[in-house]
């Protein structure tokens, strides 16, 4: 059985990979478990060096990888190139930082960080290299071996990337298995999997958690967002509008920290909406290799229909369409601006994951905070304003909060979600340690 990969901008076949069966899953995990016995005996700084050098060795391939990523996922060439370069840098950087984080403590506490065993990594299609690297590098540095299942939407870039890396890594420490959700379920349920690192939907995360419960497998999960943005009446309107449009449209809105819900003070709403609509109207649709295209295709027809259903639902319940609002060729969604969003609309309650600026107004700051927090999600949040911005940020329920900028922190900050957007976290010294077993020897 094969998994066919398509160019989302035109539906043309790009290639295919073999889908694994249960026997292949069993054999791969057994091999990873065996190889882990020797990998864990390799000193941590040697593991770090090997991984870092492997990523550096891929620099000559970055243009090839970027083109394949763009064709398969649909993002523009500059963004795809940025992701590849960022992944190669992060792989080497995280290898070094994880080695520091996981070294035994020298303060007399006896704290050590030991490998857990075999780690299952399941990553999404919207950032197919960046999200995977963030998970499997600290897992490997910790002395675990990895069984990696990429998204079935982007198998080719994952296959090529892992094959290249494995030319420079010890055999069997980083393994790739292709398939859909059934394959992912079989991997996470396997008795020899000790840790599951997952980035994806809230619904799948809950299934993984249930599957992990009988054997209490360790979990590190980022489960999407429905990020709010609050624009206070003393905000820099132009800067706030620029961020709102850029964040809502980045990667065609297919980003877990995209701005999904905007609450703007009534007193400045007309000016803000006018500025947003003018900026959004300058965006154009196009394929990955069209230099003037700002918004690429949606990953598949199912996601196009979901976005369109959210737009139609909002309009049927009284929202106002100010720009766009339609699917094009069942592959693209026009840059869209909608105002008058209310609680009853799917666009407020769920993750739309498309190029839509969804705006609502508020009269009191407490109302804005309450609506921003009225969600099971809690990945990112943003506040634009001056006098009360810090006060508002302190009351928002999210793992990452940006004041007059996007969420996500600076440098090696953790990538963390609150509420049902996260279980555990990764990135930073503390995040790297979640890929290991803390042990106290006295």
CSV table of C-alpha atoms in Angstrom, one decimal:
chain,number,residue,atom,x,y,z
A,1,UNK,CA,0.0,0.0,0.0
A,2,UNK,CA,1.3,3.5,-0.9
A,3,UNK,CA,0.6,7.0,0.3
A,4,UNK,CA,0.5,9.5,-2.6
A,5,UNK,CA,1.6,13.1,-2.0
A,6,UNK,CA,0.0,15.9,-4.0
A,7,UNK,CA,0.9,19.5,-4.7
A,8,UNK,CA,-2.0,21.3,-2.9
A,9,UNK,CA,-1.9,24.2,-5.4
A,10,UNK,CA,-2.8,22.1,-8.4
A,11,UNK,CA,-3.5,18.5,-7.3
A,12,UNK,CA,-0.6,17.1,-9.3
A,13,UNK,CA,1.1,14.0,-7.9
A,14,UNK,CA,4.5,14.7,-6.4
A,15,UNK,CA,5.4,11.1,-5.4
A,16,UNK,CA,4.6,8.4,-3.0
A,17,UNK,CA,5.9,6.4,0.0
A,18,UNK,CA,5.1,3.0,1.3
A,19,UNK,CA,2.6,2.7,4.2
A,20,UNK,CA,3.7,0.4,6.9
A,21,UNK,CA,1.8,-2.5,8.3
A,22,UNK,CA,1.7,-3.8,11.9
A,23,UNK,CA,4.7,-6.2,11.2
A,24,UNK,CA,6.8,-3.3,10.0
A,25,UNK,CA,5.8,-1.2,13.0
A,26,UNK,CA,6.7,-4.0,15.4
A,27,UNK,CA,10.0,-4.7,13.7
A,28,UNK,CA,11.0,-1.0,13.6
A,29,UNK,CA,10.2,-0.4,17.3
A,30,UNK,CA,12.0,-3.6,18.3
A,31,UNK,CA,15.1,-2.4,16.4
A,32,UNK,CA,14.9,1.0,17.9
A,33,UNK,CA,14.7,-0.6,21.4
A,34,UNK,CA,17.7,-2.7,20.7
A,35,UNK,CA,19.8,0.2,19.3
A,36,UNK,CA,18.8,2.3,22.3
A,37,UNK,CA,20.9,0.0,24.5
A,38,UNK,CA,24.1,1.1,22.8
A,39,UNK,CA,23.0,4.7,22.1
A,40,UNK,CA,22.4,5.4,25.7
A,41,UNK,CA,25.9,4.3,26.6
A,42,UNK,CA,27.3,6.9,24.3
A,43,UNK,CA,28.4,9.9,26.4
A,44,UNK,CA,25.9,12.8,26.2
A,45,UNK,CA,28.4,15.3,24.7
A,46,UNK,CA,29.3,12.8,22.1
A,47,UNK,CA,25.6,12.3,21.3
A,48,UNK,CA,25.3,16.0,21.0
A,49,UNK,CA,28.3,16.4,18.8
A,50,UNK,CA,27.1,13.6,16.4
A,51,UNK,CA,23.6,15.2,16.0
A,52,UNK,CA,25.0,18.7,15.6
A,53,UNK,CA,27.4,17.6,12.9
A,54,UNK,CA,24.6,15.7,11.1
A,55,UNK,CA,22.5,18.8,10.8
A,56,UNK,CA,25.4,20.9,9.7
A,57,UNK,CA,26.2,18.3,7.0
A,58,UNK,CA,22.7,19.0,5.4
A,59,UNK,CA,23.4,22.7,4.7
A,60,UNK,CA,24.4,21.9,1.0
A,61,UNK,CA,20.9,20.3,0.6
A,62,UNK,CA,18.9,23.2,2.0
A,63,UNK,CA,17.7,24.6,-1.4
A,64,UNK,CA,16.6,21.1,-2.6
A,65,UNK,CA,14.8,20.6,0.7
A,66,UNK,CA,13.1,24.0,0.6
A,67,UNK,CA,11.7,23.4,-2.9
A,68,UNK,CA,10.3,20.0,-2.0
A,69,UNK,CA,8.8,21.4,1.2
A,70,UNK,CA,7.1,24.2,-0.7
A,71,UNK,CA,5.7,22.0,-3.4
A,72,UNK,CA,4.3,19.5,-0.9
A,73,UNK,CA,3.0,21.9,1.7
A,74,UNK,CA,2.2,25.0,-0.4
A,75,UNK,CA,4.1,27.8,1.4
A,76,UNK,CA,6.1,30.3,-0.5
A,77,UNK,CA,9.7,29.7,-1.4
A,78,UNK,CA,11.1,32.3,1.0
A,79,UNK,CA,9.0,30.9,3.9
A,80,UNK,CA,10.0,27.3,3.0
A,81,UNK,CA,13.6,28.3,2.7
A,82,UNK,CA,13.4,30.0,6.1
A,83,UNK,CA,11.9,26.9,7.6
A,84,UNK,CA,14.6,24.6,6.3
A,85,UNK,CA,17.4,26.9,7.3
A,86,UNK,CA,15.8,27.4,10.7
A,87,UNK,CA,15.4,23.6,11.2
A,88,UNK,CA,19.0,23.0,10.4
A,89,UNK,CA,20.2,25.7,12.7
A,90,UNK,CA,17.8,24.6,15.5
A,91,UNK,CA,18.9,21.0,15.1
A,92,UNK,CA,22.5,21.9,15.8
A,93,UNK,CA,21.6,24.5,18.4
A,94,UNK,CA,19.2,22.3,20.4
A,95,UNK,CA,21.7,19.5,20.3
A,96,UNK,CA,24.1,21.7,22.2
A,97,UNK,CA,21.5,23.2,24.5
A,98,UNK,CA,20.0,19.8,25.4
A,99,UNK,CA,23.4,18.5,26.3
A,100,UNK,CA,23.7,21.3,28.8
A,101,UNK,CA,20.2,20.8,30.2
A,102,UNK,CA,20.6,17.0,30.6
A,103,UNK,CA,24.1,17.0,32.1
A,104,UNK,CA,24.2,15.7,35.7
A,105,UNK,CA,23.9,18.4,38.3
A,106,UNK,CA,27.2,19.4,40.0
A,107,UNK,CA,25.7,21.0,43.1
A,108,UNK,CA,25.8,17.9,45.2
A,109,UNK,CA,22.1,17.1,44.7
A,110,UNK,CA,22.8,13.9,42.8
A,111,UNK,CA,20.3,14.8,40.1
A,112,UNK,CA,20.8,13.0,36.8
A,113,UNK,CA,18.8,12.8,33.6
A,114,UNK,CA,18.6,9.3,32.1
A,115,UNK,CA,17.1,8.1,28.9
A,116,UNK,CA,13.5,6.9,28.9
A,117,UNK,CA,13.8,4.4,26.0
A,118,UNK,CA,12.0,4.7,22.7
A,119,UNK,CA,10.3,7.9,21.8
A,120,UNK,CA,7.4,8.2,19.3
A,121,UNK,CA,7.4,11.6,17.5
A,122,UNK,CA,4.3,12.6,15.6
A,123,UNK,CA,4.5,16.0,13.9
A,124,UNK,CA,2.1,18.1,11.7
A,125,UNK,CA,2.1,19.1,8.1
A,126,UNK,CA,2.1,22.9,8.4
A,127,UNK,CA,5.7,23.1,9.6
A,128,UNK,CA,6.9,19.6,8.6
A,129,UNK,CA,10.6,20.0,9.5
A,130,UNK,CA,10.5,22.7,12.2
A,131,UNK,CA,8.0,20.9,14.4
A,132,UNK,CA,9.7,17.5,14.0
A,133,UNK,CA,13.2,18.8,14.8
A,134,UNK,CA,12.0,20.5,17.9
A,135,UNK,CA,10.9,17.1,19.3
A,136,UNK,CA,13.3,14.5,18.0
A,137,UNK,CA,16.5,16.3,18.7
A,138,UNK,CA,16.2,16.6,22.5
A,139,UNK,CA,14.8,13.1,22.5
A,140,UNK,CA,18.0,11.8,20.8
A,141,UNK,CA,20.4,13.9,22.9
A,142,UNK,CA,18.7,12.5,26.0
A,143,UNK,CA,19.8,9.0,24.9
A,144,UNK,CA,16.4,7.8,23.5
A,145,UNK,CA,15.9,6.4,20.1
A,146,UNK,CA,13.1,7.8,18.0
A,147,UNK,CA,10.3,6.4,15.8
A,148,UNK,CA,9.0,9.3,13.8
A,149,UNK,CA,5.6,9.4,12.0
A,150,UNK,CA,5.3,12.5,9.9
A,151,UNK,CA,1.9,13.8,8.7
A,152,UNK,CA,0.4,11.9,5.7
A,153,UNK,CA,0.1,15.3,4.0
A,154,UNK,CA,3.8,15.9,3.8
A,155,UNK,CA,5.6,12.5,3.6
A,156,UNK,CA,8.1,13.3,0.9
A,157,UNK,CA,9.9,16.1,2.6
A,158,UNK,CA,10.0,14.1,5.8
A,159,UNK,CA,11.4,11.0,4.0
A,160,UNK,CA,14.1,13.0,2.2
A,161,UNK,CA,15.1,14.9,5.3
A,162,UNK,CA,15.4,11.8,7.5
A,163,UNK,CA,17.2,9.8,4.8
A,164,UNK,CA,19.8,12.6,4.5
A,165,UNK,CA,20.2,12.9,8.3
A,166,UNK,CA,20.6,9.1,8.7
A,167,UNK,CA,23.7,9.2,6.4
A,168,UNK,CA,25.4,11.0,9.4
A,169,UNK,CA,23.7,9.3,12.4
A,170,UNK,CA,24.3,5.9,13.9
A,171,UNK,CA,22.0,3.3,12.3
A,172,UNK,CA,18.6,2.7,13.9
A,173,UNK,CA,18.5,5.7,16.3
A,174,UNK,CA,16.1,7.8,14.1
A,175,UNK,CA,13.5,5.8,12.3
A,176,UNK,CA,10.6,6.9,10.0
A,177,UNK,CA,7.3,5.2,9.5
A,178,UNK,CA,4.6,6.4,7.1
A,179,UNK,CA,0.8,6.2,7.3
A,180,UNK,CA,-2.4,7.8,8.5
A,181,UNK,CA,-4.0,8.0,11.9
A,182,UNK,CA,-4.3,4.2,12.2
A,183,UNK,CA,-0.5,3.9,11.9
A,184,UNK,CA,0.0,6.6,14.5
A,185,UNK,CA,-2.4,4.9,16.8
A,186,UNK,CA,-0.6,1.6,16.5
A,187,UNK,CA,2.8,3.3,17.2
A,188,UNK,CA,1.6,5.1,20.3
A,189,UNK,CA,-0.2,2.1,21.7
A,190,UNK,CA,2.9,-0.2,21.3
A,191,UNK,CA,4.1,-1.6,24.6
A,192,UNK,CA,7.8,-0.7,23.8
A,193,UNK,CA,7.1,3.0,23.3
A,194,UNK,CA,8.1,4.9,26.5
A,195,UNK,CA,7.5,8.5,25.5
A,196,UNK,CA,5.2,10.2,23.0
A,197,UNK,CA,5.9,13.7,21.7
A,198,UNK,CA,3.1,15.0,19.6
A,199,UNK,CA,2.1,18.2,17.9
A,200,UNK,CA,-1.4,18.2,16.3
A,201,UNK,CA,-5.1,18.6,17.0
A,202,UNK,CA,-6.8,18.6,20.4
A,203,UNK,CA,-9.0,15.7,19.4
A,204,UNK,CA,-6.1,13.4,18.4
A,205,UNK,CA,-4.2,14.5,21.6
A,206,UNK,CA,-7.0,13.2,23.7
A,207,UNK,CA,-7.0,9.9,21.9
A,208,UNK,CA,-3.2,9.6,22.4
A,209,UNK,CA,-3.6,10.4,26.1
A,210,UNK,CA,-6.2,7.7,26.5
A,211,UNK,CA,-4.0,5.2,24.7
A,212,UNK,CA,-1.0,6.1,26.9
A,213,UNK,CA,-2.9,5.7,30.1
A,214,UNK,CA,-2.8,1.9,30.6
A,215,UNK,CA,1.1,2.0,30.8
A,216,UNK,CA,1.4,5.6,31.9
A,217,UNK,CA,3.6,6.5,28.9
A,218,UNK,CA,5.2,9.9,29.2
A,219,UNK,CA,3.6,12.6,27.1
A,220,UNK,CA,4.7,15.9,25.6
A,221,UNK,CA,1.9,17.4,23.5
A,222,UNK,CA,1.1,20.7,21.8
A,223,UNK,CA,-2.6,20.7,20.7
A,224,UNK,CA,-3.3,23.7,18.7
A,225,UNK,CA,-4.8,27.1,19.5
A,226,UNK,CA,-7.6,29.5,19.0
A,227,UNK,CA,-5.5,32.6,19.8
A,228,UNK,CA,-7.2,35.8,20.9
A,229,UNK,CA,-5.9,39.3,20.3
A,230,UNK,CA,-7.1,42.3,22.4
A,231,UNK,CA,-6.7,45.8,21.0
A,232,UNK,CA,-7.1,48.4,23.7
A,233,UNK,CA,-8.2,51.9,23.0
A,234,UNK,CA,-4.8,53.4,23.5
A,235,UNK,CA,-3.1,50.9,21.2
A,236,UNK,CA,-1.0,52.0,18.1
A,237,UNK,CA,-3.8,51.2,15.6
A,238,UNK,CA,-1.5,50.9,12.6
A,239,UNK,CA,0.9,48.5,14.4
A,240,UNK,CA,-2.0,46.5,15.7
A,241,UNK,CA,-3.6,46.2,12.3
A,242,UNK,CA,-0.4,45.2,10.7
A,243,UNK,CA,0.1,42.5,13.2
A,244,UNK,CA,-3.5,41.3,13.0
A,245,UNK,CA,-3.3,40.8,9.2
A,246,UNK,CA,0.2,39.3,9.1
A,247,UNK,CA,-0.6,36.9,11.9
A,248,UNK,CA,-4.0,35.8,10.5
A,249,UNK,CA,-2.6,35.3,7.0
A,250,UNK,CA,0.8,33.8,7.8
A,251,UNK,CA,1.2,30.4,6.1
A,252,UNK,CA,-2.4,30.9,4.7
A,253,UNK,CA,-3.5,31.0,8.4
A,254,UNK,CA,-2.3,27.4,8.9
A,255,UNK,CA,-0.3,28.1,12.0
A,256,UNK,CA,-1.0,27.1,15.5
A,257,UNK,CA,-0.4,30.6,16.9
A,258,UNK,CA,-2.2,32.4,14.2
A,259,UNK,CA,-4.5,35.1,15.5
A,260,UNK,CA,-8.0,33.6,15.3
A,261,UNK,CA,-10.1,36.0,17.3
A,262,UNK,CA,-9.7,39.8,17.6
A,263,UNK,CA,-11.4,41.9,20.2
A,264,UNK,CA,-11.0,45.6,19.6
A,265,UNK,CA,-12.2,48.5,21.8
A,266,UNK,CA,-15.4,50.0,20.3
A,267,UNK,CA,-14.0,53.5,20.4
A,268,UNK,CA,-11.3,52.7,17.9
A,269,UNK,CA,-13.0,49.9,16.0
A,270,UNK,CA,-13.9,51.8,12.9
A,271,UNK,CA,-10.3,53.0,12.3
A,272,UNK,CA,-8.9,49.6,13.1
A,273,UNK,CA,-11.2,47.8,10.8
A,274,UNK,CA,-10.6,50.2,8.0
A,275,UNK,CA,-6.8,49.8,8.4
A,276,UNK,CA,-7.1,46.0,8.5
A,277,UNK,CA,-9.3,45.8,5.4
A,278,UNK,CA,-6.9,48.1,3.5
A,279,UNK,CA,-3.9,46.0,4.4
A,280,UNK,CA,-5.7,42.7,3.7
A,281,UNK,CA,-6.8,43.8,0.3
A,282,UNK,CA,-3.1,44.0,-0.8
A,283,UNK,CA,-2.6,40.3,-0.3
A,284,UNK,CA,-2.8,37.9,-3.3
A,285,UNK,CA,-3.2,34.2,-3.8
A,286,UNK,CA,-0.7,32.1,-5.6
A,287,UNK,CA,1.5,29.0,-5.8
A,288,UNK,CA,4.8,28.5,-4.0
A,289,UNK,CA,7.0,29.7,-6.9
A,290,UNK,CA,4.9,32.8,-7.8
A,291,UNK,CA,7.0,35.7,-6.4
A,292,UNK,CA,4.2,38.1,-5.7
A,293,UNK,CA,1.9,35.6,-4.0
A,294,UNK,CA,1.3,36.2,-0.3
A,295,UNK,CA,-1.2,33.4,0.5
A,296,UNK,CA,-0.7,29.9,-0.7
A,297,UNK,CA,-3.1,27.0,-1.0
A,298,UNK,CA,-4.9,25.3,1.8
A,299,UNK,CA,-3.4,21.9,2.5
A,300,UNK,CA,-6.4,19.9,1.2
A,301,UNK,CA,-10.0,20.1,0.1
A,302,UNK,CA,-11.3,19.0,3.5
A,303,UNK,CA,-9.6,21.9,5.2
A,304,UNK,CA,-10.9,24.3,2.5
A,305,UNK,CA,-14.5,23.1,3.3
A,306,UNK,CA,-13.9,23.6,7.0
A,307,UNK,CA,-12.7,27.2,6.6
A,308,UNK,CA,-15.6,28.0,4.2
A,309,UNK,CA,-18.1,26.5,6.6
A,310,UNK,CA,-16.8,28.8,9.4
A,311,UNK,CA,-17.1,31.8,7.1
A,312,UNK,CA,-20.6,30.8,6.1
A,313,UNK,CA,-21.7,30.1,9.7
A,314,UNK,CA,-20.5,33.5,10.8
A,315,UNK,CA,-22.3,35.3,8.0
A,316,UNK,CA,-25.5,33.3,8.6
A,317,UNK,CA,-25.5,34.4,12.2
A,318,UNK,CA,-25.1,38.1,11.5
A,319,UNK,CA,-21.4,38.8,10.9
A,320,UNK,CA,-20.3,41.3,8.2
A,321,UNK,CA,-18.1,40.3,5.3
A,322,UNK,CA,-15.7,43.1,4.5
A,323,UNK,CA,-13.3,41.3,2.2
A,324,UNK,CA,-13.0,37.9,0.4
A,325,UNK,CA,-14.9,35.0,1.9
A,326,UNK,CA,-14.8,32.5,-0.9
A,327,UNK,CA,-12.9,29.4,-1.9
A,328,UNK,CA,-11.0,29.4,-5.2
A,329,UNK,CA,-10.8,26.2,-7.1
A,330,UNK,CA,-11.4,24.3,-3.9
A,331,UNK,CA,-7.6,24.9,-3.2
A,332,UNK,CA,-7.3,28.5,-1.9
A,333,UNK,CA,-9.3,30.8,0.4
A,334,UNK,CA,-9.4,34.4,-0.5
A,335,UNK,CA,-7.9,36.8,2.1
A,336,UNK,CA,-10.9,37.4,4.2
A,337,UNK,CA,-12.0,40.0,6.8
A,338,UNK,CA,-15.1,39.6,8.9
A,339,UNK,CA,-16.5,41.8,11.6
A,340,UNK,CA,-19.3,41.3,14.1
A,341,UNK,CA,-18.1,37.9,15.4
A,342,UNK,CA,-20.1,36.6,18.3
A,343,UNK,CA,-19.8,33.7,20.8
A,344,UNK,CA,-22.3,31.6,19.0
A,345,UNK,CA,-20.2,31.4,15.8
A,346,UNK,CA,-17.9,28.4,15.0
A,347,UNK,CA,-15.2,30.9,14.2
A,348,UNK,CA,-15.0,32.0,17.8
A,349,UNK,CA,-15.3,28.6,19.4
A,350,UNK,CA,-13.1,26.5,17.1
A,351,UNK,CA,-9.7,26.8,15.4
A,352,UNK,CA,-10.4,28.0,11.8
A,353,UNK,CA,-6.9,27.5,10.5
A,354,UNK,CA,-7.3,29.7,7.5
A,355,UNK,CA,-6.6,33.2,6.1
A,356,UNK,CA,-9.4,35.0,8.0
A,357,UNK,CA,-9.2,38.1,10.1
A,358,UNK,CA,-12.2,37.7,12.5
A,359,UNK,CA,-13.1,40.9,14.5
A,360,UNK,CA,-15.4,41.7,17.3
A,361,UNK,CA,-15.7,44.8,19.5
A,362,UNK,CA,-15.9,45.3,23.2
A,363,UNK,CA,-17.0,48.2,25.5
A,364,UNK,CA,-15.2,47.1,28.7
A,365,UNK,CA,-11.8,45.6,29.1
A,366,UNK,CA,-13.2,43.0,31.5
A,367,UNK,CA,-15.6,41.8,28.7
A,368,UNK,CA,-12.6,41.4,26.3
A,369,UNK,CA,-10.7,39.4,28.8
A,370,UNK,CA,-13.6,37.2,29.6
A,371,UNK,CA,-14.3,36.4,25.9
A,372,UNK,CA,-10.6,35.9,25.2
A,373,UNK,CA,-10.4,33.3,28.0
A,374,UNK,CA,-13.7,31.6,27.1
A,375,UNK,CA,-12.1,28.7,25.2
A,376,UNK,CA,-10.7,25.3,25.9
A,377,UNK,CA,-7.6,26.4,24.0
A,378,UNK,CA,-4.8,28.4,25.6
A,379,UNK,CA,-1.7,28.3,23.4
A,380,UNK,CA,-1.0,32.0,22.6
A,381,UNK,CA,-2.6,35.4,23.2
A,382,UNK,CA,-1.7,39.0,22.2
A,383,UNK,CA,-2.5,42.4,23.7
A,384,UNK,CA,-1.9,45.7,21.9
A,385,UNK,CA,-2.0,48.8,24.1
A,386,UNK,CA,-0.1,51.0,26.5
A,387,UNK,CA,-1.4,51.8,30.0
A,388,UNK,CA,-3.3,48.6,30.8
A,389,UNK,CA,-1.5,46.1,28.5
A,390,UNK,CA,0.4,44.5,31.3
A,391,UNK,CA,-2.7,44.3,33.5
A,392,UNK,CA,-4.6,42.6,30.7
A,393,UNK,CA,-1.8,40.2,29.9
A,394,UNK,CA,-1.7,39.1,33.5
A,395,UNK,CA,-5.3,37.9,33.3
A,396,UNK,CA,-5.1,36.0,30.1
A,397,UNK,CA,-5.1,32.2,30.2
A,398,UNK,CA,-2.5,31.2,27.7
A,399,UNK,CA,0.9,29.6,27.7
A,400,UNK,CA,2.6,32.3,25.6
A,401,UNK,CA,1.4,35.9,25.7
A,402,UNK,CA,2.8,38.8,23.6
A,403,UNK,CA,2.5,42.4,24.5
A,404,UNK,CA,2.5,44.6,21.4
A,405,UNK,CA,4.1,41.7,19.5
A,406,UNK,CA,3.4,38.0,18.8
A,407,UNK,CA,3.5,35.2,21.4
A,408,UNK,CA,6.4,32.8,21.7
A,409,UNK,CA,9.1,34.5,23.8
A,410,UNK,CA,12.7,35.3,22.9
A,411,UNK,CA,15.7,33.1,22.4
A,412,UNK,CA,15.4,29.6,23.9
A,413,UNK,CA,12.0,30.2,25.6
A,414,UNK,CA,9.7,27.2,26.1
A,415,UNK,CA,7.0,26.5,23.6
A,416,UNK,CA,4.1,25.9,26.0
A,417,UNK,CA,0.3,25.8,25.9
A,418,UNK,CA,-2.1,26.2,28.8
A,419,UNK,CA,-5.5,24.5,29.3
A,420,UNK,CA,-6.2,22.0,26.5
A,421,UNK,CA,-3.6,23.4,24.2
A,422,UNK,CA,-0.7,21.6,25.9
A,423,UNK,CA,0.4,18.7,28.1
A,424,UNK,CA,4.0,19.2,29.0
A,425,UNK,CA,6.2,21.5,26.8
A,426,UNK,CA,9.4,21.6,24.8
A,427,UNK,CA,12.1,24.1,24.2
A,428,UNK,CA,14.3,25.7,26.9
A,429,UNK,CA,16.5,23.9,29.4
A,430,UNK,CA,13.4,22.8,31.3
A,431,UNK,CA,11.7,21.6,28.2
A,432,UNK,CA,14.6,19.5,27.1
A,433,UNK,CA,14.5,17.7,30.4
A,434,UNK,CA,11.1,16.4,29.8
A,435,UNK,CA,12.6,14.0,27.3
A,436,UNK,CA,14.5,12.2,30.1
A,437,UNK,CA,13.9,10.5,33.4
A,438,UNK,CA,15.0,12.6,36.3
A,439,UNK,CA,16.9,10.4,38.8
A,440,UNK,CA,18.5,11.2,42.2
A,441,UNK,CA,21.5,9.3,43.2
A,442,UNK,CA,22.8,9.7,46.7
